[in-house]
Short mmCIF file of N, CA and C and ligand atoms in Angstrom, two decimals:
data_model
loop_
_atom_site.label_atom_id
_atom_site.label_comp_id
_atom_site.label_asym_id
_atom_site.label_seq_id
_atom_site.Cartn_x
_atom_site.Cartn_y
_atom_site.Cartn_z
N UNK R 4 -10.60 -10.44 -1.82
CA UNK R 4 -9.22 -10.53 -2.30
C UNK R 4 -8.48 -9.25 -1.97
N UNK R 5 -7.43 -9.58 -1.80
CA UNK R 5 -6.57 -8.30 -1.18
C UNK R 5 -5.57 -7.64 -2.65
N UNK R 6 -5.34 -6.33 -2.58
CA UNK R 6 -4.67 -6.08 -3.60
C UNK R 6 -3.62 -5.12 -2.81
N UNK R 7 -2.53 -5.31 -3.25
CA UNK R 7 -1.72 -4.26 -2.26
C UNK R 7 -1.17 -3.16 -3.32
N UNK R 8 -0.65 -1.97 -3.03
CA UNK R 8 -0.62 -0.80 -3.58
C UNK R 8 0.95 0.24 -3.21
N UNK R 9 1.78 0.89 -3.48
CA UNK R 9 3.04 1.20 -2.67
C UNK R 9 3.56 1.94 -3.94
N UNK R 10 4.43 2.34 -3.55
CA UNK R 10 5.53 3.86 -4.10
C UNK R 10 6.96 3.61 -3.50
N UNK R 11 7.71 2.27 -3.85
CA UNK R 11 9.10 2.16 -2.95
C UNK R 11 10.08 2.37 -3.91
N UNK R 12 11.17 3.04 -2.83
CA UNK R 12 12.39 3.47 -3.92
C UNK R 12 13.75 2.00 -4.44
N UNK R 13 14.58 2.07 -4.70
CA UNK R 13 15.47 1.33 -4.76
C UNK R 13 15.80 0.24 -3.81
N UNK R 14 15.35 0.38 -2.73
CA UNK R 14 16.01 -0.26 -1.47
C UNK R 14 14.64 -0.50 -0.76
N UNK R 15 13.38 -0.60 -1.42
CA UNK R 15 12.27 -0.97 -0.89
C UNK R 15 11.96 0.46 -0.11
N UNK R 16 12.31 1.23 0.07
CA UNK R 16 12.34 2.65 0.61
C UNK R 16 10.69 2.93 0.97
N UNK R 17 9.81 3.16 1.78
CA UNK R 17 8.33 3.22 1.54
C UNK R 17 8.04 4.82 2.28
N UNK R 18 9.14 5.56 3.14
CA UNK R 18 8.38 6.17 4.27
C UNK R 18 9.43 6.75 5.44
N UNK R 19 9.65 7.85 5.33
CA UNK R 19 10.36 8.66 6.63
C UNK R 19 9.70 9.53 7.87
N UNK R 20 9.76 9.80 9.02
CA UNK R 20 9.07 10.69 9.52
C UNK R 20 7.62 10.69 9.25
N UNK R 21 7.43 9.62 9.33
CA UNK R 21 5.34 9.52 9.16
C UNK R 21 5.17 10.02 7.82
N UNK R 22 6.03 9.94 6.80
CA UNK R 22 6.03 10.39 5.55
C UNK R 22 6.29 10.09 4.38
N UNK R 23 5.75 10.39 3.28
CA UNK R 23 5.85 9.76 1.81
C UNK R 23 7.47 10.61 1.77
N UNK R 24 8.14 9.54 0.86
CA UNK R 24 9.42 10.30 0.60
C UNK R 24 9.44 10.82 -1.28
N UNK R 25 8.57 10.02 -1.67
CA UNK R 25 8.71 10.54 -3.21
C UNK R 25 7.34 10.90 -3.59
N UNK R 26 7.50 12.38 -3.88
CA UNK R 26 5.93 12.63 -4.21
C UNK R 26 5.75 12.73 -5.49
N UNK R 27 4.94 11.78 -6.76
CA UNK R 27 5.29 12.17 -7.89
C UNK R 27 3.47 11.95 -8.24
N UNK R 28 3.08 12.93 -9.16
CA UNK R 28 2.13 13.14 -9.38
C UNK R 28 1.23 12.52 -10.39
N UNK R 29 2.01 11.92 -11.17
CA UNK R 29 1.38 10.47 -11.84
C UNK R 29 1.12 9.25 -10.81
N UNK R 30 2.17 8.88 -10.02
CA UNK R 30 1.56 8.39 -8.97
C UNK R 30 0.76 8.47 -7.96
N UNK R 31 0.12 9.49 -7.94
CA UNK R 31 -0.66 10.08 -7.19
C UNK R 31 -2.16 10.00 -8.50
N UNK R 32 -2.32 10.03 -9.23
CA UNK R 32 -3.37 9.76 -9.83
C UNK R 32 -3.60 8.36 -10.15
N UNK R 33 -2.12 7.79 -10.31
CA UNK R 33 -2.82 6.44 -10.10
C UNK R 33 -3.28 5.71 -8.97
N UNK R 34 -2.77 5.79 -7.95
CA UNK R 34 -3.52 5.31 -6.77
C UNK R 34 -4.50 6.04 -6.76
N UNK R 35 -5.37 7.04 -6.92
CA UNK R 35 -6.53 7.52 -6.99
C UNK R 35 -7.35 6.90 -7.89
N UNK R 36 -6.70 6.35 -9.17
CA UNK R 36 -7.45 6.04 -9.75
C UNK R 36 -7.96 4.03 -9.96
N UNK R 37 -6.98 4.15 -9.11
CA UNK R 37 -6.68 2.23 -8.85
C UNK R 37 -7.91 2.21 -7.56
N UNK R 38 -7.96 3.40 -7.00
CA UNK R 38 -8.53 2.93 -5.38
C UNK R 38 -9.98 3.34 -5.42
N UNK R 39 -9.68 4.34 -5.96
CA UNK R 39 -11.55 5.23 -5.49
C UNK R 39 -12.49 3.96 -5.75
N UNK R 40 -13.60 4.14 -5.43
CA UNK R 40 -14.81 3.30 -5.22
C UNK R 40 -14.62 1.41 -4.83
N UNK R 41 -13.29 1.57 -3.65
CA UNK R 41 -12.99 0.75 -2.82
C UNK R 41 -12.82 0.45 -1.61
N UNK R 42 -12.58 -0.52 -1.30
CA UNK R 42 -11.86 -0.37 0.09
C UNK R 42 -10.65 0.10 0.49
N UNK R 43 -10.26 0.75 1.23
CA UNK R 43 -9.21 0.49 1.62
C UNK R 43 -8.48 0.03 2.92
N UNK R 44 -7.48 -0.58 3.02
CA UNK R 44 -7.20 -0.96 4.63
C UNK R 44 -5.60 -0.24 4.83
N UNK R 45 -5.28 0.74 5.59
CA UNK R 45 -4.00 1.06 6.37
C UNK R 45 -3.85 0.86 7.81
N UNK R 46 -2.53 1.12 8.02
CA UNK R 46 -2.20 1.43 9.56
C UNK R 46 -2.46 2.32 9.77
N UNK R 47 -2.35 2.53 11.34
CA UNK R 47 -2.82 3.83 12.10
C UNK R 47 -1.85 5.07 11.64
N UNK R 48 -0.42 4.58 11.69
CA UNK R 48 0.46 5.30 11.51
C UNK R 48 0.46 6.27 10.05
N UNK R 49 -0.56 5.21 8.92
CA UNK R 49 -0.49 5.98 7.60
C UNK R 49 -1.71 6.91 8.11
N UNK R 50 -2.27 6.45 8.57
CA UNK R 50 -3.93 7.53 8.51
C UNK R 50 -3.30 8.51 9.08
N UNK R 51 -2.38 8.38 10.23
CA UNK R 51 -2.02 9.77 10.59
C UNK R 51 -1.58 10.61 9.65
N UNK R 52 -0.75 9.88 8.77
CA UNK R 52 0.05 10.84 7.58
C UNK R 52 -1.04 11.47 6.82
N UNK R 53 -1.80 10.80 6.41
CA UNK R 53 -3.00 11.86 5.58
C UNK R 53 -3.62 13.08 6.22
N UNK R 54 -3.65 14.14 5.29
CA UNK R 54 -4.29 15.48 5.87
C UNK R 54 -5.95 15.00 6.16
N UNK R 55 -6.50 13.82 5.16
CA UNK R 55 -7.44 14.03 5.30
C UNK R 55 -8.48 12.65 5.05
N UNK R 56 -9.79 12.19 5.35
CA UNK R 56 -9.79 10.89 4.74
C UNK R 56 -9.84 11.15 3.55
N UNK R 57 -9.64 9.48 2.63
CA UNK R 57 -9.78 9.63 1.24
C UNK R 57 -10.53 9.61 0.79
N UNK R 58 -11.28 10.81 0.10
CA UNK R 58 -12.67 10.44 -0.49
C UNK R 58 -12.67 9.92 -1.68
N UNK R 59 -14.26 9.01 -1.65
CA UNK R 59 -15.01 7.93 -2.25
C UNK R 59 -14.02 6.83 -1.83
N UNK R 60 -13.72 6.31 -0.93
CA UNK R 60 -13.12 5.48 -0.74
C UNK R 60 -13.53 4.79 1.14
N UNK R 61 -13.74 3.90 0.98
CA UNK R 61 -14.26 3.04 2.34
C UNK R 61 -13.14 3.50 3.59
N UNK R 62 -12.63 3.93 4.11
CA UNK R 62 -11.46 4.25 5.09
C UNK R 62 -11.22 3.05 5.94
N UNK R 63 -10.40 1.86 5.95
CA UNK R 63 -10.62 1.20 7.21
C UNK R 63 -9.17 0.74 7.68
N UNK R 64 -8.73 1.31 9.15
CA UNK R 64 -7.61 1.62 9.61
C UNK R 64 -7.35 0.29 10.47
N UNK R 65 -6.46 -0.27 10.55
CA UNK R 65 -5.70 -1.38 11.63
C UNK R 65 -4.85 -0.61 12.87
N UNK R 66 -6.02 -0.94 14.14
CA UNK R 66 -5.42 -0.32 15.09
C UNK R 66 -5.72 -0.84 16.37
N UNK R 67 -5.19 -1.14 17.51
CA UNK R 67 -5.58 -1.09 18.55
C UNK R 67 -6.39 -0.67 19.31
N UNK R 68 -6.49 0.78 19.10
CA UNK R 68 -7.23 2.16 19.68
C UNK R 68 -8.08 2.28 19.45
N UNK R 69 -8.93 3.04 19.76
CA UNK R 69 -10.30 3.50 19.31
C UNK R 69 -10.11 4.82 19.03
N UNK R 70 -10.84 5.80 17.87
CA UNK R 70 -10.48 7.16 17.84
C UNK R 70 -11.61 7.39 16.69
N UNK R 71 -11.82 8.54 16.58
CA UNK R 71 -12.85 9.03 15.62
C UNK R 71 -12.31 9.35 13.79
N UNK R 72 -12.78 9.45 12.90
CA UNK R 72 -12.47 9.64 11.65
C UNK R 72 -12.69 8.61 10.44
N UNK R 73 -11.81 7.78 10.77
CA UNK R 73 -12.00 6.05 9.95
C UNK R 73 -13.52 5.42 9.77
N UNK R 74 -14.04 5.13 8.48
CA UNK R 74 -15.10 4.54 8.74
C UNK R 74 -15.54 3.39 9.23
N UNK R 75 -14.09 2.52 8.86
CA UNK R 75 -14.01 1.11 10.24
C UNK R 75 -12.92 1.18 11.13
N UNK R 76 -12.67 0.77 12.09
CA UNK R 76 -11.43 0.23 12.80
C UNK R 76 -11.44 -1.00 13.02
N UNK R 77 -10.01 -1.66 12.66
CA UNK R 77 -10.19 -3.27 12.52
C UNK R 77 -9.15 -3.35 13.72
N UNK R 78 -9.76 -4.23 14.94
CA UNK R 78 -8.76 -4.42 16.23
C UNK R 78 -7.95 -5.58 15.98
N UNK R 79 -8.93 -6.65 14.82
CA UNK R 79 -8.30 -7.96 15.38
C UNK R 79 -7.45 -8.44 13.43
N UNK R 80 -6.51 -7.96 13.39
CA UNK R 80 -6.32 -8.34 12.17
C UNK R 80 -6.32 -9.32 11.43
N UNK R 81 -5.89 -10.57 12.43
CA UNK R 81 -6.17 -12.32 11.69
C UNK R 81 -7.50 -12.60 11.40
N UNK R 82 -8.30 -11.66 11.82
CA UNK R 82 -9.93 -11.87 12.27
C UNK R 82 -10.16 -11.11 10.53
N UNK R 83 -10.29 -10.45 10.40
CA UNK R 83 -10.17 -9.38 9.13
C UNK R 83 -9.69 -10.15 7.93
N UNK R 84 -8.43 -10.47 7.91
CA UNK R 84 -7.77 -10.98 7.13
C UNK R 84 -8.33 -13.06 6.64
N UNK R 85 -8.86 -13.76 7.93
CA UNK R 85 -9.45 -14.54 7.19
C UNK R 85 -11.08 -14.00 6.97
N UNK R 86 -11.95 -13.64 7.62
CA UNK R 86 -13.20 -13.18 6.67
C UNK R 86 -12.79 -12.49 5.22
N UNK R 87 -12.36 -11.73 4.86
CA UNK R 87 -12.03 -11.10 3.09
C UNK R 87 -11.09 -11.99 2.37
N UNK R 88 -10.37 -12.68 2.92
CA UNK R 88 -9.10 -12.75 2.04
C UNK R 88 -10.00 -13.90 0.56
N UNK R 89 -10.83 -14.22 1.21
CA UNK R 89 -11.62 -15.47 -0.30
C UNK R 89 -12.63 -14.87 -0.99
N UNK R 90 -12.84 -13.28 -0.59
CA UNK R 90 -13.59 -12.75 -1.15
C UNK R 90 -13.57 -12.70 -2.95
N UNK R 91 -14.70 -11.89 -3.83
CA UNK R 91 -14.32 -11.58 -4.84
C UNK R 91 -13.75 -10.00 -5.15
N UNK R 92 -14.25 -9.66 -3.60
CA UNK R 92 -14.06 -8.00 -3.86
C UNK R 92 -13.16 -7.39 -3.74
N UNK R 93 -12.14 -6.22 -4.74
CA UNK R 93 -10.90 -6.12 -4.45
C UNK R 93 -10.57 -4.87 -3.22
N UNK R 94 -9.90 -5.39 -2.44
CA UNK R 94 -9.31 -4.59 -1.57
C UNK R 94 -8.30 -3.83 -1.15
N UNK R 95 -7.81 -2.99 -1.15
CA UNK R 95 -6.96 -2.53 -1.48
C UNK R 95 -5.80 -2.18 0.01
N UNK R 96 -4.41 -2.66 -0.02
CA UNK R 96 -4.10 -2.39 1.34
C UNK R 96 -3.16 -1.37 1.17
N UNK R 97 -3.25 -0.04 1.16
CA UNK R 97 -2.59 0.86 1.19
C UNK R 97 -1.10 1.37 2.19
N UNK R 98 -0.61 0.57 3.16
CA UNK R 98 0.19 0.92 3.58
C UNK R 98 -0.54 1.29 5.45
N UNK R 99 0.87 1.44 6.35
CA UNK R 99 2.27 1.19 5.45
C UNK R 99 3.12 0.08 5.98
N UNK R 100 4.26 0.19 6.44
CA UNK R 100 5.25 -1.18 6.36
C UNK R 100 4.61 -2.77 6.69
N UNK R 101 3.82 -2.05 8.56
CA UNK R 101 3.11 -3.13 8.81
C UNK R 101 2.15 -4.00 8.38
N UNK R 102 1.25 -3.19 7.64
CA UNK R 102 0.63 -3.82 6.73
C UNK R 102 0.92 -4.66 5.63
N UNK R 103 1.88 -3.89 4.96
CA UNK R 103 1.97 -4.95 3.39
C UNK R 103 2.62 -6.07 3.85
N UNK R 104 3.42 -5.72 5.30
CA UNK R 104 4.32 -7.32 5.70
C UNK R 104 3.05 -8.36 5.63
N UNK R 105 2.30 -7.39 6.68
CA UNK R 105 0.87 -8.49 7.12
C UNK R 105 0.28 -9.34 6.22
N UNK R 106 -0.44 -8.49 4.77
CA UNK R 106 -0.67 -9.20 3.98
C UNK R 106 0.18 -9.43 2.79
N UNK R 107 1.25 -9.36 2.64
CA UNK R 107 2.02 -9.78 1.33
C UNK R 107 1.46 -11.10 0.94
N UNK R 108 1.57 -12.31 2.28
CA UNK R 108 1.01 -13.28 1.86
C UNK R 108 -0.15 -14.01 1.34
N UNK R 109 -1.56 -12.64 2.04
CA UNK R 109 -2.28 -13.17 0.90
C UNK R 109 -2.83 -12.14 -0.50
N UNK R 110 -2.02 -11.74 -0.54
CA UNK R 110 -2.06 -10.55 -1.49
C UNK R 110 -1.70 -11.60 -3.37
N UNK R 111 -2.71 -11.28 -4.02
CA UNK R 111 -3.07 -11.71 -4.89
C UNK R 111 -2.45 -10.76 -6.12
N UNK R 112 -2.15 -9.88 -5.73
CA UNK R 112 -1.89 -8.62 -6.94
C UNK R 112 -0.80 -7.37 -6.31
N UNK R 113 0.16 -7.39 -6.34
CA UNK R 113 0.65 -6.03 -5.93
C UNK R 113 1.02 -5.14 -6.94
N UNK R 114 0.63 -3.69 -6.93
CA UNK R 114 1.04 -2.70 -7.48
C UNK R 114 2.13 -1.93 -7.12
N UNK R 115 3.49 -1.64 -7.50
CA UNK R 115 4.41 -1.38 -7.28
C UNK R 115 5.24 -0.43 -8.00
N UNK R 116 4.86 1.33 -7.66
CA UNK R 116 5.44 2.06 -8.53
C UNK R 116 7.21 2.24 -7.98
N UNK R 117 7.97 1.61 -8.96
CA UNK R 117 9.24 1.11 -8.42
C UNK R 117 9.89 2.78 -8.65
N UNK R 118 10.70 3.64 -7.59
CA UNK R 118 11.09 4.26 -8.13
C UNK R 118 12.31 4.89 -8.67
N UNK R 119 13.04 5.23 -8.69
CA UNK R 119 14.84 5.24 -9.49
C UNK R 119 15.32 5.68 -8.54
N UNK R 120 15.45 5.83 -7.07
CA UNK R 120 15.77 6.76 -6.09
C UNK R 120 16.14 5.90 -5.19
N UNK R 121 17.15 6.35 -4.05
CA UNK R 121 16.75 5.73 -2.61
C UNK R 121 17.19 7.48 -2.09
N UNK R 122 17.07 6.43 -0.90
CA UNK R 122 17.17 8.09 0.74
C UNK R 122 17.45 7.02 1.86
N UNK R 123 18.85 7.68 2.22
CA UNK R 123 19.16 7.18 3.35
C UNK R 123 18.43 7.23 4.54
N UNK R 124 17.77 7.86 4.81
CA UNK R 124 17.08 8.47 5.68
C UNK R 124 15.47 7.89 6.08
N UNK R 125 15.16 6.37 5.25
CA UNK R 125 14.18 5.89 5.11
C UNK R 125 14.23 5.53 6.31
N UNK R 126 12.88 5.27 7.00
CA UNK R 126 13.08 4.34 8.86
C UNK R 126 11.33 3.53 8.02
N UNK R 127 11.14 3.36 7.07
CA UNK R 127 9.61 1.94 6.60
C UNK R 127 10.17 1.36 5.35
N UNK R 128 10.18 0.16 5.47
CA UNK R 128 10.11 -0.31 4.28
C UNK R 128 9.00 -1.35 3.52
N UNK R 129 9.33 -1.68 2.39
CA UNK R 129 8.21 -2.49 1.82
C UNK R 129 9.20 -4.00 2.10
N UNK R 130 8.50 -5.11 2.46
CA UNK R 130 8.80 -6.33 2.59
C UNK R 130 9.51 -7.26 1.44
N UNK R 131 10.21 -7.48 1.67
CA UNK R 131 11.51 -8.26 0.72
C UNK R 131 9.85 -9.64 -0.09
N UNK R 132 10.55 -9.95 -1.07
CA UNK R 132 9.35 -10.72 -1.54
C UNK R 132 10.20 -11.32 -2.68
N UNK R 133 9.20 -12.94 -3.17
CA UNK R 133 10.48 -13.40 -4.52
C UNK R 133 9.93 -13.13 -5.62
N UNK R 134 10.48 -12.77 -6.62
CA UNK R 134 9.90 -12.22 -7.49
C UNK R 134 9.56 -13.19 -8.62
N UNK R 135 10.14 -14.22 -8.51
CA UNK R 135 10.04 -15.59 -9.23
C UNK R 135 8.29 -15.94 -9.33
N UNK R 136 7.82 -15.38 -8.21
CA UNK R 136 6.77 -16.53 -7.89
C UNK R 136 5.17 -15.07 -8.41
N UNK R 137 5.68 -14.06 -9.13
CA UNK R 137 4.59 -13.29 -9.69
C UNK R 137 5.22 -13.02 -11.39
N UNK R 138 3.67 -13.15 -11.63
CA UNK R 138 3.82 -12.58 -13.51
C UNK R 138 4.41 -11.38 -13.33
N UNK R 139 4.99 -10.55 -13.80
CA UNK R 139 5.14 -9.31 -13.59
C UNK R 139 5.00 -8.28 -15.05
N UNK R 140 3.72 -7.31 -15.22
CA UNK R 140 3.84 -6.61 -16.04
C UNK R 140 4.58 -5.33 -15.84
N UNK R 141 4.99 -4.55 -16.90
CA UNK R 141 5.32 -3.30 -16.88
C UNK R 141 4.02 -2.29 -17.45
N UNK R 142 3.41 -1.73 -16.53
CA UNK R 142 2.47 -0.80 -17.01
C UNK R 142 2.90 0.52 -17.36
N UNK R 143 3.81 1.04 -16.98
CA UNK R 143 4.04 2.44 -18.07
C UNK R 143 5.97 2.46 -17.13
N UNK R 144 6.02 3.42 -17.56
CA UNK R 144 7.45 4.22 -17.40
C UNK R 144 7.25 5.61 -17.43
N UNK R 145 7.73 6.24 -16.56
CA UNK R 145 7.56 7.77 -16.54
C UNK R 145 8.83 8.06 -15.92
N UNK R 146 8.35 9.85 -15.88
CA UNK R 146 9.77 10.74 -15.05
C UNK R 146 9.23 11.72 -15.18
N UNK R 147 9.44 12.31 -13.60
CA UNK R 147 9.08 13.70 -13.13
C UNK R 147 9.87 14.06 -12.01
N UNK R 148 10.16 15.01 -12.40
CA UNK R 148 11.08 16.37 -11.68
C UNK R 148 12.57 15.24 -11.46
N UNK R 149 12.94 14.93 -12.71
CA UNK R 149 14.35 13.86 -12.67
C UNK R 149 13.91 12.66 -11.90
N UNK R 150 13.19 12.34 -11.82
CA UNK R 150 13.00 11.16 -11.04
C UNK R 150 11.78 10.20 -12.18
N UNK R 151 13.23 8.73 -12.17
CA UNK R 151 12.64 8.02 -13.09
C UNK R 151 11.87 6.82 -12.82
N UNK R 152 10.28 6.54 -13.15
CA UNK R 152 9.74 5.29 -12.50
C UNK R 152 8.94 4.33 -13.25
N UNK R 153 8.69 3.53 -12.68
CA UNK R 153 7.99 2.59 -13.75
C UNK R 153 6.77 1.63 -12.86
N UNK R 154 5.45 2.04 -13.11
CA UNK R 154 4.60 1.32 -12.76
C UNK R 154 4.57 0.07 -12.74
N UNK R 155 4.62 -1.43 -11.90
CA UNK R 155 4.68 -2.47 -12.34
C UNK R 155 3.45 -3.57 -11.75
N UNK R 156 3.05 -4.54 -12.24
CA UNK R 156 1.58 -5.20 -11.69
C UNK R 156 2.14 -6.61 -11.77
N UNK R 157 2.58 -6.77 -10.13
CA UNK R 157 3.01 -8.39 -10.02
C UNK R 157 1.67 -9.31 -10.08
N UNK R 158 1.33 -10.53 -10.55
CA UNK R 158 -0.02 -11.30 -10.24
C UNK R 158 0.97 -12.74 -9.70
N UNK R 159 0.31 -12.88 -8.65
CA UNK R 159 0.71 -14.37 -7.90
C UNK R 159 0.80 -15.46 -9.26
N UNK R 160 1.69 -16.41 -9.30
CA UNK R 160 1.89 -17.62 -10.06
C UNK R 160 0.82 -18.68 -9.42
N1 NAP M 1 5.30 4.59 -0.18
C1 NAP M 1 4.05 4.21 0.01
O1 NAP M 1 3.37 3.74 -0.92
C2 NAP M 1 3.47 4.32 1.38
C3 NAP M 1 2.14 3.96 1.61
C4 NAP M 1 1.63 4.07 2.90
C5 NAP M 1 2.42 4.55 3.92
N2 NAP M 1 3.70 4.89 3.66
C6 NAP M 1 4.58 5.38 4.73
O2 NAP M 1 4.75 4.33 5.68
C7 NAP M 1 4.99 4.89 6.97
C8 NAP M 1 4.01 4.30 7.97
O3 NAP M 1 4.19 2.90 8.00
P1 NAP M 1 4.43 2.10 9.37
O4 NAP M 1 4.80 0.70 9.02
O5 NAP M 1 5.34 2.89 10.24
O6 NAP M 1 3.00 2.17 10.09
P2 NAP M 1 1.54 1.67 9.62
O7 NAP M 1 1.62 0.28 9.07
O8 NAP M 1 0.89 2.69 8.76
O9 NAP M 1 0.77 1.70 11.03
C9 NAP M 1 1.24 0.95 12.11
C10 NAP M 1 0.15 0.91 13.14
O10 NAP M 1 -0.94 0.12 12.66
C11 NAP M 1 -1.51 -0.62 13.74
N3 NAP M 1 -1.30 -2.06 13.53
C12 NAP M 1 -0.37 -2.66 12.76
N4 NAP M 1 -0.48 -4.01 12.87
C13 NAP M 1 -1.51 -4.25 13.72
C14 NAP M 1 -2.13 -5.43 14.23
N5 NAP M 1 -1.69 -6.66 13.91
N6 NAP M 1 -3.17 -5.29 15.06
C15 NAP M 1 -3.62 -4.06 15.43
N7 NAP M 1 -3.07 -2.91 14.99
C16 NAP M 1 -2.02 -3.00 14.14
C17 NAP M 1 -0.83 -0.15 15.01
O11 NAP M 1 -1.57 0.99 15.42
P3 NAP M 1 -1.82 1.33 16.99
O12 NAP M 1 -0.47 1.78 17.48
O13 NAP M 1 -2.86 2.38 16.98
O14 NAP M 1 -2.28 0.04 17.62
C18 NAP M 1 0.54 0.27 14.47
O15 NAP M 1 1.20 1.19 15.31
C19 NAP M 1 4.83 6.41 6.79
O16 NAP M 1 6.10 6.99 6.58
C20 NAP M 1 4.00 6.53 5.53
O17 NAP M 1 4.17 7.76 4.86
C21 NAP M 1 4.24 4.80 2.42
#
């Protein structure tokens, strides 16, 4: 089962310059703490953004290429996506644009720290989606350094 994971601002905002645009540090422990002792699946483009892989965490990158670092590289993504998607095991798809488009649809759970912000200056976004068609909890509300957000946990209807 796929679980998807993201940090978008007002306007679906996900990502500038190979880059996180809102760095907030509760969110940053929660995806650490949502992900560790999982899988995870990104694009090439996010792995680049990381200084580093993520440890305790499975690394597995969607890419064309071949290159060293990642503990898998997945070439064929429809190939990927039907072997796991009936799984029981949760997976986690970390970003970025291309991906969550990829699997929004079979994404069973998205995590969505919504945040009070936009930036013109965004060039990724997170994929338009209806909101009708997920439970939607509110898991907390926070604010750091003026910036106001609210954890939220859509589950498919
Ligand atoms: N806000 C958040 O929560 C969050 C999370 C993650 C990332 N981000 C941001 O998102 C941005 C990056 O996102 P992005 O959409 O530009 O790139 P991306 O999804 O991270 O990576 C795109 C790359 O993934 C590979 N790929 C994608 N679909 C594929 C397919 N069907 N088959 C094979 N390979 C495929 C290709 O790599 P090759 O070119 O090697 O083939 C493609 O160039 C950055 O700014 C990052 O900081 C934000």
């Amino acid at each position: 089962m796929f679980t998807i994971i993201a940090a978008i601002g007002k306007n679906n905002e996900l990502g500038k310059n190979n880059q996180l645009i809102f760095h907030l540090k509760e969110d940053m422990q929660f995806f650490r703490a949502k992900t560790t002792g999982h899988k995870v699946v990104m694009g090439h483009k996010t792995w680049d953004s990381l200084p580093k892989k993520l440890p305790g965490r499975e690394n597995i990158v969607v890419s064309r290429h071949d290159f060293e670092g990642p503990d898998l590289i997945v070439h064929d993504l429809k190939q990927f996506i039907s072997e796991n998607k009936d799984t029981d095991e949760e997976i986690f798809i970390i970003g970025g644009g291309t991906l969550y488009f990829a699997f929004l649809p079979f994404a069973k759970t998205l995590y969505l720290t919504e945040v009070d912000a936009s930036d013109e200056k965004a060039s990724t976004f997170f994929p338009e989606f209806d909101h009708k068609k997920y439970h939607t909890e509110i898991i907390k509300k926070g604010s750091e350094n003026g910036l106001n957000y609210a954890f939220k946990k859509y589950v498919k209807k």
